[in-house]
Amino acid sequence: MATYIVLLGPPGVGKGTQAVILAQAIKLAHISSGDLFRGNIKNQTELGKLAKSYMDKGELVPDDVTIAMVRDRISQPDCKGGAILDGFPRTPKQAESLEKMLAEFGGCVDSVPYITADEAVLIERTSGRWSCRAQGHVYHQKFNPPKQAGVCDVDGSELYQRDDDKVETVTNRIHVYFEQTMPLVDYYRKLGKLIEINGVQPVEQVTNDLLAALRK
Ligand code: ADP
Ligand code: ADP
Protein backbone atom coordinates (compact mmCIF):
# COMPACT_ATOMS: atom_id res chain seq x y z
CA MET A 1 0.00 0.00 0.00
CA ALA A 2 1.13 3.55 -0.66
CA THR A 3 2.75 5.50 2.19
CA TYR A 4 1.92 9.16 2.71
CA ILE A 5 3.88 11.28 5.16
CA VAL A 6 2.93 14.88 5.99
CA LEU A 7 5.75 17.13 7.22
CA LEU A 8 4.24 19.76 9.48
CA GLY A 9 6.01 22.79 10.94
CA PRO A 10 6.40 26.56 10.72
CA PRO A 11 8.04 28.44 7.83
CA GLY A 12 11.80 27.93 7.72
CA VAL A 13 11.94 25.05 10.23
CA GLY A 14 13.58 22.73 7.67
CA LYS A 15 10.67 20.81 6.10
CA GLY A 16 11.97 21.14 2.54
CA THR A 17 15.53 20.23 3.51
CA GLN A 18 14.37 17.11 5.34
CA ALA A 19 11.79 16.17 2.69
CA VAL A 20 14.50 15.97 0.01
CA ILE A 21 16.69 13.74 2.21
CA LEU A 22 13.80 11.50 3.34
CA ALA A 23 12.43 11.13 -0.19
CA GLN A 24 15.79 9.67 -1.25
CA ALA A 25 16.24 7.56 1.87
CA ILE A 26 12.82 5.93 1.84
CA LYS A 27 12.14 6.17 -1.90
CA LEU A 28 9.02 8.28 -1.94
CA ALA A 29 8.02 11.17 -4.18
CA HIS A 30 8.44 14.67 -2.70
CA ILE A 31 5.55 17.09 -3.10
CA SER A 32 6.18 20.69 -2.05
CA SER A 33 3.15 22.95 -2.51
CA GLY A 34 5.42 26.03 -2.30
CA ASP A 35 7.64 24.66 -5.11
CA LEU A 36 4.53 23.89 -7.20
CA PHE A 37 3.37 27.49 -6.80
CA ARG A 38 6.84 28.86 -7.58
CA GLY A 39 6.93 26.67 -10.74
CA ASN A 40 3.63 28.21 -11.81
CA ILE A 41 4.95 31.72 -11.15
CA LYS A 42 8.08 30.99 -13.20
CA ASN A 43 5.95 29.67 -16.08
CA GLN A 44 3.61 32.68 -15.78
CA THR A 45 0.45 30.57 -15.59
CA GLU A 46 -2.89 31.98 -14.39
CA LEU A 47 -2.49 29.96 -11.18
CA GLY A 48 0.98 31.46 -10.75
CA LYS A 49 -0.36 35.00 -11.07
CA LEU A 50 -3.06 34.33 -8.52
CA ALA A 51 -0.71 32.56 -6.10
CA LYS A 52 1.90 35.33 -6.29
CA SER A 53 -0.59 37.94 -5.09
CA TYR A 54 -1.01 35.96 -1.85
CA MET A 55 2.56 34.70 -1.46
CA ASP A 56 4.04 38.21 -1.70
CA LYS A 57 2.01 39.20 1.35
CA GLY A 58 2.82 36.02 3.24
CA GLU A 59 -0.84 34.93 3.11
CA LEU A 60 -2.09 31.48 2.20
CA VAL A 61 -3.29 30.83 -1.34
CA PRO A 62 -7.04 29.96 -1.28
CA ASP A 63 -7.88 26.35 -0.42
CA ASP A 64 -9.77 25.44 -3.61
CA VAL A 65 -6.90 26.17 -6.03
CA THR A 66 -4.29 24.76 -3.66
CA ILE A 67 -6.19 21.51 -3.21
CA ALA A 68 -6.76 21.12 -6.97
CA MET A 69 -3.05 21.68 -7.66
CA VAL A 70 -1.91 19.10 -5.08
CA ARG A 71 -4.55 16.58 -6.20
CA ASP A 72 -3.22 16.84 -9.75
CA ARG A 73 0.34 16.22 -8.50
CA ILE A 74 -0.54 13.28 -6.20
CA SER A 75 -2.38 11.52 -9.00
CA GLN A 76 0.76 11.34 -11.16
CA PRO A 77 2.44 7.95 -11.71
CA ASP A 78 5.58 8.69 -9.65
CA CYS A 79 3.36 9.09 -6.55
CA LYS A 80 1.85 5.58 -6.85
CA GLY A 81 4.00 4.27 -4.00
CA GLY A 82 3.19 7.31 -1.86
CA ALA A 83 4.69 10.70 -1.14
CA ILE A 84 6.20 13.05 1.38
CA LEU A 85 4.00 16.14 1.54
CA ASP A 86 5.90 19.30 2.43
CA GLY A 87 3.81 22.43 3.05
CA PHE A 88 0.45 20.77 2.48
CA PRO A 89 -2.01 20.58 4.20
CA ARG A 90 -1.90 23.99 5.89
CA THR A 91 -5.58 24.42 6.87
CA PRO A 92 -8.22 22.08 8.32
CA LYS A 93 -10.09 22.15 4.99
CA GLN A 94 -6.95 21.04 3.15
CA ALA A 95 -6.43 18.22 5.68
CA GLU A 96 -9.98 16.95 5.16
CA SER A 97 -9.62 17.11 1.38
CA LEU A 98 -6.33 15.25 1.62
CA GLU A 99 -7.95 12.35 3.52
CA LYS A 100 -10.65 12.12 0.87
CA MET A 101 -8.27 12.16 -2.06
CA LEU A 102 -5.92 9.61 -0.49
CA ALA A 103 -8.87 7.32 0.23
CA GLU A 104 -9.60 7.41 -3.51
CA PHE A 105 -6.04 6.20 -4.13
CA GLY A 106 -6.47 3.50 -1.48
CA GLY A 107 -4.30 5.18 1.15
CA CYS A 108 -4.33 7.58 4.07
CA VAL A 109 -1.94 9.89 5.93
CA ASP A 110 0.32 7.42 7.74
CA SER A 111 2.37 9.73 9.93
CA VAL A 112 2.87 13.41 10.58
CA PRO A 113 6.32 14.45 11.79
CA TYR A 114 5.91 17.89 13.37
CA ILE A 115 9.20 19.78 13.32
CA THR A 116 9.50 22.62 15.82
CA ALA A 117 11.74 25.64 16.48
CA ASP A 118 11.24 29.00 18.13
CA GLU A 119 10.62 32.21 16.18
CA ALA A 120 14.21 33.54 16.44
CA VAL A 121 15.50 30.36 14.78
CA LEU A 122 12.86 30.59 12.02
CA ILE A 123 13.85 34.20 11.27
CA GLU A 124 17.55 33.32 11.20
CA ARG A 125 16.95 30.38 8.86
CA THR A 126 14.62 32.15 6.42
CA SER A 127 16.75 35.31 6.28
CA GLY A 128 19.83 33.27 5.31
CA ARG A 129 18.01 30.97 2.87
CA TRP A 130 19.17 30.86 -0.75
CA SER A 131 17.14 28.83 -3.27
CA CYS A 132 18.09 27.69 -6.75
CA ARG A 133 16.22 29.03 -9.76
CA ALA A 134 16.07 25.76 -11.66
CA GLN A 135 14.73 23.27 -9.13
CA GLY A 136 14.41 24.96 -5.74
CA HIS A 137 17.43 23.30 -4.06
CA VAL A 138 17.93 25.07 -0.76
CA TYR A 139 21.04 26.42 0.96
CA HIS A 140 21.78 28.61 3.97
CA GLN A 141 24.53 31.21 3.91
CA LYS A 142 25.78 30.11 7.34
CA PHE A 143 24.44 26.61 8.07
CA ASN A 144 24.59 25.01 4.63
CA PRO A 145 26.56 27.22 2.22
CA PRO A 146 26.94 26.24 -1.43
CA LYS A 147 30.47 25.33 -2.58
CA GLN A 148 30.55 28.48 -4.74
CA ALA A 149 28.61 31.54 -3.57
CA GLY A 150 25.47 32.18 -5.64
CA VAL A 151 25.65 28.88 -7.57
CA CYS A 152 23.68 25.67 -6.96
CA ASP A 153 25.93 22.65 -6.18
CA VAL A 154 23.46 20.26 -7.81
CA ASP A 155 22.51 21.89 -11.10
CA GLY A 156 24.77 24.95 -11.42
CA SER A 157 21.83 27.38 -11.63
CA GLU A 158 21.72 30.79 -10.00
CA LEU A 159 20.80 31.06 -6.30
CA TYR A 160 18.33 33.76 -5.21
CA GLN A 161 16.67 34.96 -2.01
CA ARG A 162 12.90 34.50 -1.99
CA ASP A 163 10.91 37.78 -1.87
CA ASP A 164 8.76 36.32 0.89
CA ASP A 165 11.82 35.61 3.06
CA LYS A 166 12.08 39.33 3.98
CA VAL A 167 11.77 39.63 7.76
CA GLU A 168 8.41 41.52 7.62
CA THR A 169 6.87 38.88 5.37
CA VAL A 170 8.28 36.00 7.41
CA THR A 171 6.81 37.53 10.56
CA ASN A 172 3.41 37.55 8.87
CA ARG A 173 3.88 33.99 7.62
CA ILE A 174 4.62 32.84 11.17
CA HIS A 175 1.47 34.64 12.36
CA VAL A 176 -0.58 33.00 9.57
CA TYR A 177 0.94 29.65 10.54
CA PHE A 178 -0.21 30.03 14.16
CA GLU A 179 -3.71 31.11 13.11
CA GLN A 180 -4.44 28.72 10.27
CA THR A 181 -2.06 25.77 10.42
CA MET A 182 -1.61 25.15 14.16
CA PRO A 183 -5.08 23.54 14.45
CA LEU A 184 -3.66 20.66 12.38
CA VAL A 185 -1.25 19.80 15.19
CA ASP A 186 -4.18 18.87 17.43
CA TYR A 187 -6.09 17.29 14.56
CA TYR A 188 -3.25 14.85 13.81
CA ARG A 189 -2.40 14.36 17.47
CA LYS A 190 -5.96 13.20 18.16
CA LEU A 191 -5.65 10.76 15.26
CA GLY A 192 -2.48 9.38 16.90
CA LYS A 193 -0.38 10.31 13.87
CA LEU A 194 1.70 13.21 15.22
CA ILE A 195 5.41 12.71 15.95
CA GLU A 196 7.20 15.68 17.53
CA ILE A 197 10.71 16.34 16.23
CA ASN A 198 13.13 18.91 17.64
CA GLY A 199 14.14 21.08 14.67
CA VAL A 200 16.83 22.98 16.58
CA GLN A 201 19.61 20.50 15.84
CA PRO A 202 22.00 20.03 12.93
CA VAL A 203 20.36 18.79 9.71
CA GLU A 204 21.82 15.25 10.07
CA GLN A 205 20.51 14.89 13.64
CA VAL A 206 17.01 15.98 12.60
CA THR A 207 17.14 13.41 9.79
CA ASN A 208 18.22 10.68 12.23
CA ASP A 209 15.34 11.52 14.57
CA LEU A 210 12.88 11.51 11.66
CA LEU A 211 14.08 8.16 10.34
CA ALA A 212 14.02 6.61 13.81
CA ALA A 213 10.48 7.88 14.43
CA LEU A 214 9.21 6.74 11.03
CA ARG A 215 10.65 3.24 11.50
CA LYS A 216 8.45 2.72 14.59
P1 ADP B 1 7.82 27.71 3.85
O1 ADP B 1 9.25 27.64 3.46
O2 ADP B 1 7.42 28.86 4.66
O3 ADP B 1 7.31 26.46 4.44
P2 ADP B 1 6.49 27.35 1.27
O4 ADP B 1 7.44 27.33 0.16
O5 ADP B 1 5.92 26.06 1.74
O6 ADP B 1 7.13 28.13 2.48
O7 ADP B 1 5.27 28.31 0.94
C1 ADP B 1 5.46 29.62 0.43
C2 ADP B 1 4.10 30.28 0.24
O8 ADP B 1 3.33 29.53 -0.71
C3 ADP B 1 3.23 30.36 1.48
O9 ADP B 1 3.53 31.49 2.28
C4 ADP B 1 1.84 30.45 0.85
O10 ADP B 1 1.58 31.75 0.33
C5 ADP B 1 1.98 29.51 -0.34
N1 ADP B 1 1.58 28.13 0.03
C6 ADP B 1 2.41 27.03 0.04
N2 ADP B 1 1.71 25.95 0.42
C7 ADP B 1 0.44 26.35 0.65
C8 ADP B 1 -0.75 25.69 1.10
N3 ADP B 1 -0.76 24.39 1.39
N4 ADP B 1 -1.88 26.45 1.21
C9 ADP B 1 -1.90 27.75 0.91
N5 ADP B 1 -0.81 28.43 0.52
C10 ADP B 1 0.36 27.74 0.38
P1 ADP C 1 11.03 25.05 5.24
O1 ADP C 1 10.82 24.17 4.02
O2 ADP C 1 10.44 24.46 6.48
O3 ADP C 1 10.61 26.46 5.01
P2 ADP C 1 13.91 24.86 4.60
O4 ADP C 1 14.19 23.40 4.52
O5 ADP C 1 13.82 25.60 3.32
O6 ADP C 1 12.59 25.11 5.52
O7 ADP C 1 15.02 25.50 5.55
C1 ADP C 1 15.05 26.90 5.81
C2 ADP C 1 16.50 27.37 5.85
O8 ADP C 1 17.16 26.81 6.99
C3 ADP C 1 17.34 26.95 4.65
O9 ADP C 1 18.26 27.97 4.36
C4 ADP C 1 18.06 25.68 5.12
O10 ADP C 1 19.31 25.50 4.46
C5 ADP C 1 18.24 25.96 6.60
N1 ADP C 1 18.14 24.76 7.46
C6 ADP C 1 17.30 23.71 7.32
N2 ADP C 1 17.46 22.82 8.33
C7 ADP C 1 18.42 23.35 9.14
C8 ADP C 1 19.04 22.90 10.37
N3 ADP C 1 18.67 21.76 10.96
N4 ADP C 1 19.98 23.70 10.91
C9 ADP C 1 20.34 24.87 10.32
N5 ADP C 1 19.80 25.34 9.18
C10 ADP C 1 18.86 24.59 8.59
CSV table of C-alpha atoms and ligand atoms in Angstrom, one decimal:
chain,number,residue,atom,x,y,z
A,1,MET,CA,0.0,0.0,0.0
A,2,ALA,CA,1.1,3.5,-0.7
A,3,THR,CA,2.7,5.5,2.2
A,4,TYR,CA,1.9,9.2,2.7
A,5,ILE,CA,3.9,11.3,5.2
A,6,VAL,CA,2.9,14.9,6.0
A,7,LEU,CA,5.8,17.1,7.2
A,8,LEU,CA,4.2,19.8,9.5
A,9,GLY,CA,6.0,22.8,10.9
A,10,PRO,CA,6.4,26.6,10.7
A,11,PRO,CA,8.0,28.4,7.8
A,12,GLY,CA,11.8,27.9,7.7
A,13,VAL,CA,11.9,25.0,10.2
A,14,GLY,CA,13.6,22.7,7.7
A,15,LYS,CA,10.7,20.8,6.1
A,16,GLY,CA,12.0,21.1,2.5
A,17,THR,CA,15.5,20.2,3.5
A,18,GLN,CA,14.4,17.1,5.3
A,19,ALA,CA,11.8,16.2,2.7
A,20,VAL,CA,14.5,16.0,0.0
A,21,ILE,CA,16.7,13.7,2.2
A,22,LEU,CA,13.8,11.5,3.3
A,23,ALA,CA,12.4,11.1,-0.2
A,24,GLN,CA,15.8,9.7,-1.3
A,25,ALA,CA,16.2,7.6,1.9
A,26,ILE,CA,12.8,5.9,1.8
A,27,LYS,CA,12.1,6.2,-1.9
A,28,LEU,CA,9.0,8.3,-1.9
A,29,ALA,CA,8.0,11.2,-4.2
A,30,HIS,CA,8.4,14.7,-2.7
A,31,ILE,CA,5.6,17.1,-3.1
A,32,SER,CA,6.2,20.7,-2.1
A,33,SER,CA,3.2,23.0,-2.5
A,34,GLY,CA,5.4,26.0,-2.3
A,35,ASP,CA,7.6,24.7,-5.1
A,36,LEU,CA,4.5,23.9,-7.2
A,37,PHE,CA,3.4,27.5,-6.8
A,38,ARG,CA,6.8,28.9,-7.6
A,39,GLY,CA,6.9,26.7,-10.7
A,40,ASN,CA,3.6,28.2,-11.8
A,41,ILE,CA,5.0,31.7,-11.1
A,42,LYS,CA,8.1,31.0,-13.2
A,43,ASN,CA,5.9,29.7,-16.1
A,44,GLN,CA,3.6,32.7,-15.8
A,45,THR,CA,0.5,30.6,-15.6
A,46,GLU,CA,-2.9,32.0,-14.4
A,47,LEU,CA,-2.5,30.0,-11.2
A,48,GLY,CA,1.0,31.5,-10.8
A,49,LYS,CA,-0.4,35.0,-11.1
A,50,LEU,CA,-3.1,34.3,-8.5
A,51,ALA,CA,-0.7,32.6,-6.1
A,52,LYS,CA,1.9,35.3,-6.3
A,53,SER,CA,-0.6,37.9,-5.1
A,54,TYR,CA,-1.0,36.0,-1.8
A,55,MET,CA,2.6,34.7,-1.5
A,56,ASP,CA,4.0,38.2,-1.7
A,57,LYS,CA,2.0,39.2,1.4
A,58,GLY,CA,2.8,36.0,3.2
A,59,GLU,CA,-0.8,34.9,3.1
A,60,LEU,CA,-2.1,31.5,2.2
A,61,VAL,CA,-3.3,30.8,-1.3
A,62,PRO,CA,-7.0,30.0,-1.3
A,63,ASP,CA,-7.9,26.3,-0.4
A,64,ASP,CA,-9.8,25.4,-3.6
A,65,VAL,CA,-6.9,26.2,-6.0
A,66,THR,CA,-4.3,24.8,-3.7
A,67,ILE,CA,-6.2,21.5,-3.2
A,68,ALA,CA,-6.8,21.1,-7.0
A,69,MET,CA,-3.0,21.7,-7.7
A,70,VAL,CA,-1.9,19.1,-5.1
A,71,ARG,CA,-4.5,16.6,-6.2
A,72,ASP,CA,-3.2,16.8,-9.7
A,73,ARG,CA,0.3,16.2,-8.5
A,74,ILE,CA,-0.5,13.3,-6.2
A,75,SER,CA,-2.4,11.5,-9.0
A,76,GLN,CA,0.8,11.3,-11.2
A,77,PRO,CA,2.4,7.9,-11.7
A,78,ASP,CA,5.6,8.7,-9.6
A,79,CYS,CA,3.4,9.1,-6.5
A,80,LYS,CA,1.9,5.6,-6.9
A,81,GLY,CA,4.0,4.3,-4.0
A,82,GLY,CA,3.2,7.3,-1.9
A,83,ALA,CA,4.7,10.7,-1.1
A,84,ILE,CA,6.2,13.0,1.4
A,85,LEU,CA,4.0,16.1,1.5
A,86,ASP,CA,5.9,19.3,2.4
A,87,GLY,CA,3.8,22.4,3.1
A,88,PHE,CA,0.4,20.8,2.5
A,89,PRO,CA,-2.0,20.6,4.2
A,90,ARG,CA,-1.9,24.0,5.9
A,91,THR,CA,-5.6,24.4,6.9
A,92,PRO,CA,-8.2,22.1,8.3
A,93,LYS,CA,-10.1,22.2,5.0
A,94,GLN,CA,-6.9,21.0,3.2
A,95,ALA,CA,-6.4,18.2,5.7
A,96,GLU,CA,-10.0,17.0,5.2
A,97,SER,CA,-9.6,17.1,1.4
A,98,LEU,CA,-6.3,15.2,1.6
A,99,GLU,CA,-7.9,12.4,3.5
A,100,LYS,CA,-10.7,12.1,0.9
A,101,MET,CA,-8.3,12.2,-2.1
A,102,LEU,CA,-5.9,9.6,-0.5
A,103,ALA,CA,-8.9,7.3,0.2
A,104,GLU,CA,-9.6,7.4,-3.5
A,105,PHE,CA,-6.0,6.2,-4.1
A,106,GLY,CA,-6.5,3.5,-1.5
A,107,GLY,CA,-4.3,5.2,1.1
A,108,CYS,CA,-4.3,7.6,4.1
A,109,VAL,CA,-1.9,9.9,5.9
A,110,ASP,CA,0.3,7.4,7.7
A,111,SER,CA,2.4,9.7,9.9
A,112,VAL,CA,2.9,13.4,10.6
A,113,PRO,CA,6.3,14.5,11.8
A,114,TYR,CA,5.9,17.9,13.4
A,115,ILE,CA,9.2,19.8,13.3
A,116,THR,CA,9.5,22.6,15.8
A,117,ALA,CA,11.7,25.6,16.5
A,118,ASP,CA,11.2,29.0,18.1
A,119,GLU,CA,10.6,32.2,16.2
A,120,ALA,CA,14.2,33.5,16.4
A,121,VAL,CA,15.5,30.4,14.8
A,122,LEU,CA,12.9,30.6,12.0
A,123,ILE,CA,13.8,34.2,11.3
A,124,GLU,CA,17.5,33.3,11.2
A,125,ARG,CA,17.0,30.4,8.9
A,126,THR,CA,14.6,32.2,6.4
A,127,SER,CA,16.7,35.3,6.3
A,128,GLY,CA,19.8,33.3,5.3
A,129,ARG,CA,18.0,31.0,2.9
A,130,TRP,CA,19.2,30.9,-0.7
A,131,SER,CA,17.1,28.8,-3.3
A,132,CYS,CA,18.1,27.7,-6.7
A,133,ARG,CA,16.2,29.0,-9.8
A,134,ALA,CA,16.1,25.8,-11.7
A,135,GLN,CA,14.7,23.3,-9.1
A,136,GLY,CA,14.4,25.0,-5.7
A,137,HIS,CA,17.4,23.3,-4.1
A,138,VAL,CA,17.9,25.1,-0.8
A,139,TYR,CA,21.0,26.4,1.0
A,140,HIS,CA,21.8,28.6,4.0
A,141,GLN,CA,24.5,31.2,3.9
A,142,LYS,CA,25.8,30.1,7.3
A,143,PHE,CA,24.4,26.6,8.1
A,144,ASN,CA,24.6,25.0,4.6
A,145,PRO,CA,26.6,27.2,2.2
A,146,PRO,CA,26.9,26.2,-1.4
A,147,LYS,CA,30.5,25.3,-2.6
A,148,GLN,CA,30.6,28.5,-4.7
A,149,ALA,CA,28.6,31.5,-3.6
A,150,GLY,CA,25.5,32.2,-5.6
A,151,VAL,CA,25.6,28.9,-7.6
A,152,CYS,CA,23.7,25.7,-7.0
A,153,ASP,CA,25.9,22.6,-6.2
A,154,VAL,CA,23.5,20.3,-7.8
A,155,ASP,CA,22.5,21.9,-11.1
A,156,GLY,CA,24.8,25.0,-11.4
A,157,SER,CA,21.8,27.4,-11.6
A,158,GLU,CA,21.7,30.8,-10.0
A,159,LEU,CA,20.8,31.1,-6.3
A,160,TYR,CA,18.3,33.8,-5.2
A,161,GLN,CA,16.7,35.0,-2.0
A,162,ARG,CA,12.9,34.5,-2.0
A,163,ASP,CA,10.9,37.8,-1.9
A,164,ASP,CA,8.8,36.3,0.9
A,165,ASP,CA,11.8,35.6,3.1
A,166,LYS,CA,12.1,39.3,4.0
A,167,VAL,CA,11.8,39.6,7.8
A,168,GLU,CA,8.4,41.5,7.6
A,169,THR,CA,6.9,38.9,5.4
A,170,VAL,CA,8.3,36.0,7.4
A,171,THR,CA,6.8,37.5,10.6
A,172,ASN,CA,3.4,37.6,8.9
A,173,ARG,CA,3.9,34.0,7.6
A,174,ILE,CA,4.6,32.8,11.2
A,175,HIS,CA,1.5,34.6,12.4
A,176,VAL,CA,-0.6,33.0,9.6
A,177,TYR,CA,0.9,29.6,10.5
A,178,PHE,CA,-0.2,30.0,14.2
A,179,GLU,CA,-3.7,31.1,13.1
A,180,GLN,CA,-4.4,28.7,10.3
A,181,THR,CA,-2.1,25.8,10.4
A,182,MET,CA,-1.6,25.2,14.2
A,183,PRO,CA,-5.1,23.5,14.5
A,184,LEU,CA,-3.7,20.7,12.4
A,185,VAL,CA,-1.3,19.8,15.2
A,186,ASP,CA,-4.2,18.9,17.4
A,187,TYR,CA,-6.1,17.3,14.6
A,188,TYR,CA,-3.3,14.8,13.8
A,189,ARG,CA,-2.4,14.4,17.5
A,190,LYS,CA,-6.0,13.2,18.2
A,191,LEU,CA,-5.7,10.8,15.3
A,192,GLY,CA,-2.5,9.4,16.9
A,193,LYS,CA,-0.4,10.3,13.9
A,194,LEU,CA,1.7,13.2,15.2
A,195,ILE,CA,5.4,12.7,15.9
A,196,GLU,CA,7.2,15.7,17.5
A,197,ILE,CA,10.7,16.3,16.2
A,198,ASN,CA,13.1,18.9,17.6
A,199,GLY,CA,14.1,21.1,14.7
A,200,VAL,CA,16.8,23.0,16.6
A,201,GLN,CA,19.6,20.5,15.8
A,202,PRO,CA,22.0,20.0,12.9
A,203,VAL,CA,20.4,18.8,9.7
A,204,GLU,CA,21.8,15.2,10.1
A,205,GLN,CA,20.5,14.9,13.6
A,206,VAL,CA,17.0,16.0,12.6
A,207,THR,CA,17.1,13.4,9.8
A,208,ASN,CA,18.2,10.7,12.2
A,209,ASP,CA,15.3,11.5,14.6
A,210,LEU,CA,12.9,11.5,11.7
A,211,LEU,CA,14.1,8.2,10.3
A,212,ALA,CA,14.0,6.6,13.8
A,213,ALA,CA,10.5,7.9,14.4
A,214,LEU,CA,9.2,6.7,11.0
A,215,ARG,CA,10.6,3.2,11.5
A,216,LYS,CA,8.5,2.7,14.6
B,1,ADP,P1,7.8,27.7,3.8
B,1,ADP,O1,9.2,27.6,3.5
B,1,ADP,O2,7.4,28.9,4.7
B,1,ADP,O3,7.3,26.5,4.4
B,1,ADP,P2,6.5,27.3,1.3
B,1,ADP,O4,7.4,27.3,0.2
B,1,ADP,O5,5.9,26.1,1.7
B,1,ADP,O6,7.1,28.1,2.5
B,1,ADP,O7,5.3,28.3,0.9
B,1,ADP,C1,5.5,29.6,0.4
B,1,ADP,C2,4.1,30.3,0.2
B,1,ADP,O8,3.3,29.5,-0.7
B,1,ADP,C3,3.2,30.4,1.5
B,1,ADP,O9,3.5,31.5,2.3
B,1,ADP,C4,1.8,30.5,0.8
B,1,ADP,O10,1.6,31.7,0.3
B,1,ADP,C5,2.0,29.5,-0.3
B,1,ADP,N1,1.6,28.1,0.0
B,1,ADP,C6,2.4,27.0,0.0
B,1,ADP,N2,1.7,26.0,0.4
B,1,ADP,C7,0.4,26.3,0.7
B,1,ADP,C8,-0.7,25.7,1.1
B,1,ADP,N3,-0.8,24.4,1.4
B,1,ADP,N4,-1.9,26.4,1.2
B,1,ADP,C9,-1.9,27.7,0.9
B,1,ADP,N5,-0.8,28.4,0.5
B,1,ADP,C10,0.4,27.7,0.4
B,2,ADP,P1,11.0,25.1,5.2
B,2,ADP,O1,10.8,24.2,4.0
B,2,ADP,O2,10.4,24.5,6.5
B,2,ADP,O3,10.6,26.5,5.0
B,2,ADP,P2,13.9,24.9,4.6
B,2,ADP,O4,14.2,23.4,4.5
B,2,ADP,O5,13.8,25.6,3.3
B,2,ADP,O6,12.6,25.1,5.5
B,2,ADP,O7,15.0,25.5,5.6
B,2,ADP,C1,15.1,26.9,5.8
B,2,ADP,C2,16.5,27.4,5.8
B,2,ADP,O8,17.2,26.8,7.0
B,2,ADP,C3,17.3,26.9,4.6
B,2,ADP,O9,18.3,28.0,4.4
B,2,ADP,C4,18.1,25.7,5.1
B,2,ADP,O10,19.3,25.5,4.5
B,2,ADP,C5,18.2,26.0,6.6
B,2,ADP,N1,18.1,24.8,7.5
B,2,ADP,C6,17.3,23.7,7.3
B,2,ADP,N2,17.5,22.8,8.3
B,2,ADP,C7,18.4,23.3,9.1
B,2,ADP,C8,19.0,22.9,10.4
B,2,ADP,N3,18.7,21.8,11.0
B,2,ADP,N4,20.0,23.7,10.9
B,2,ADP,C9,20.3,24.9,10.3
B,2,ADP,N5,19.8,25.3,9.2
B,2,ADP,C10,18.9,24.6,8.6
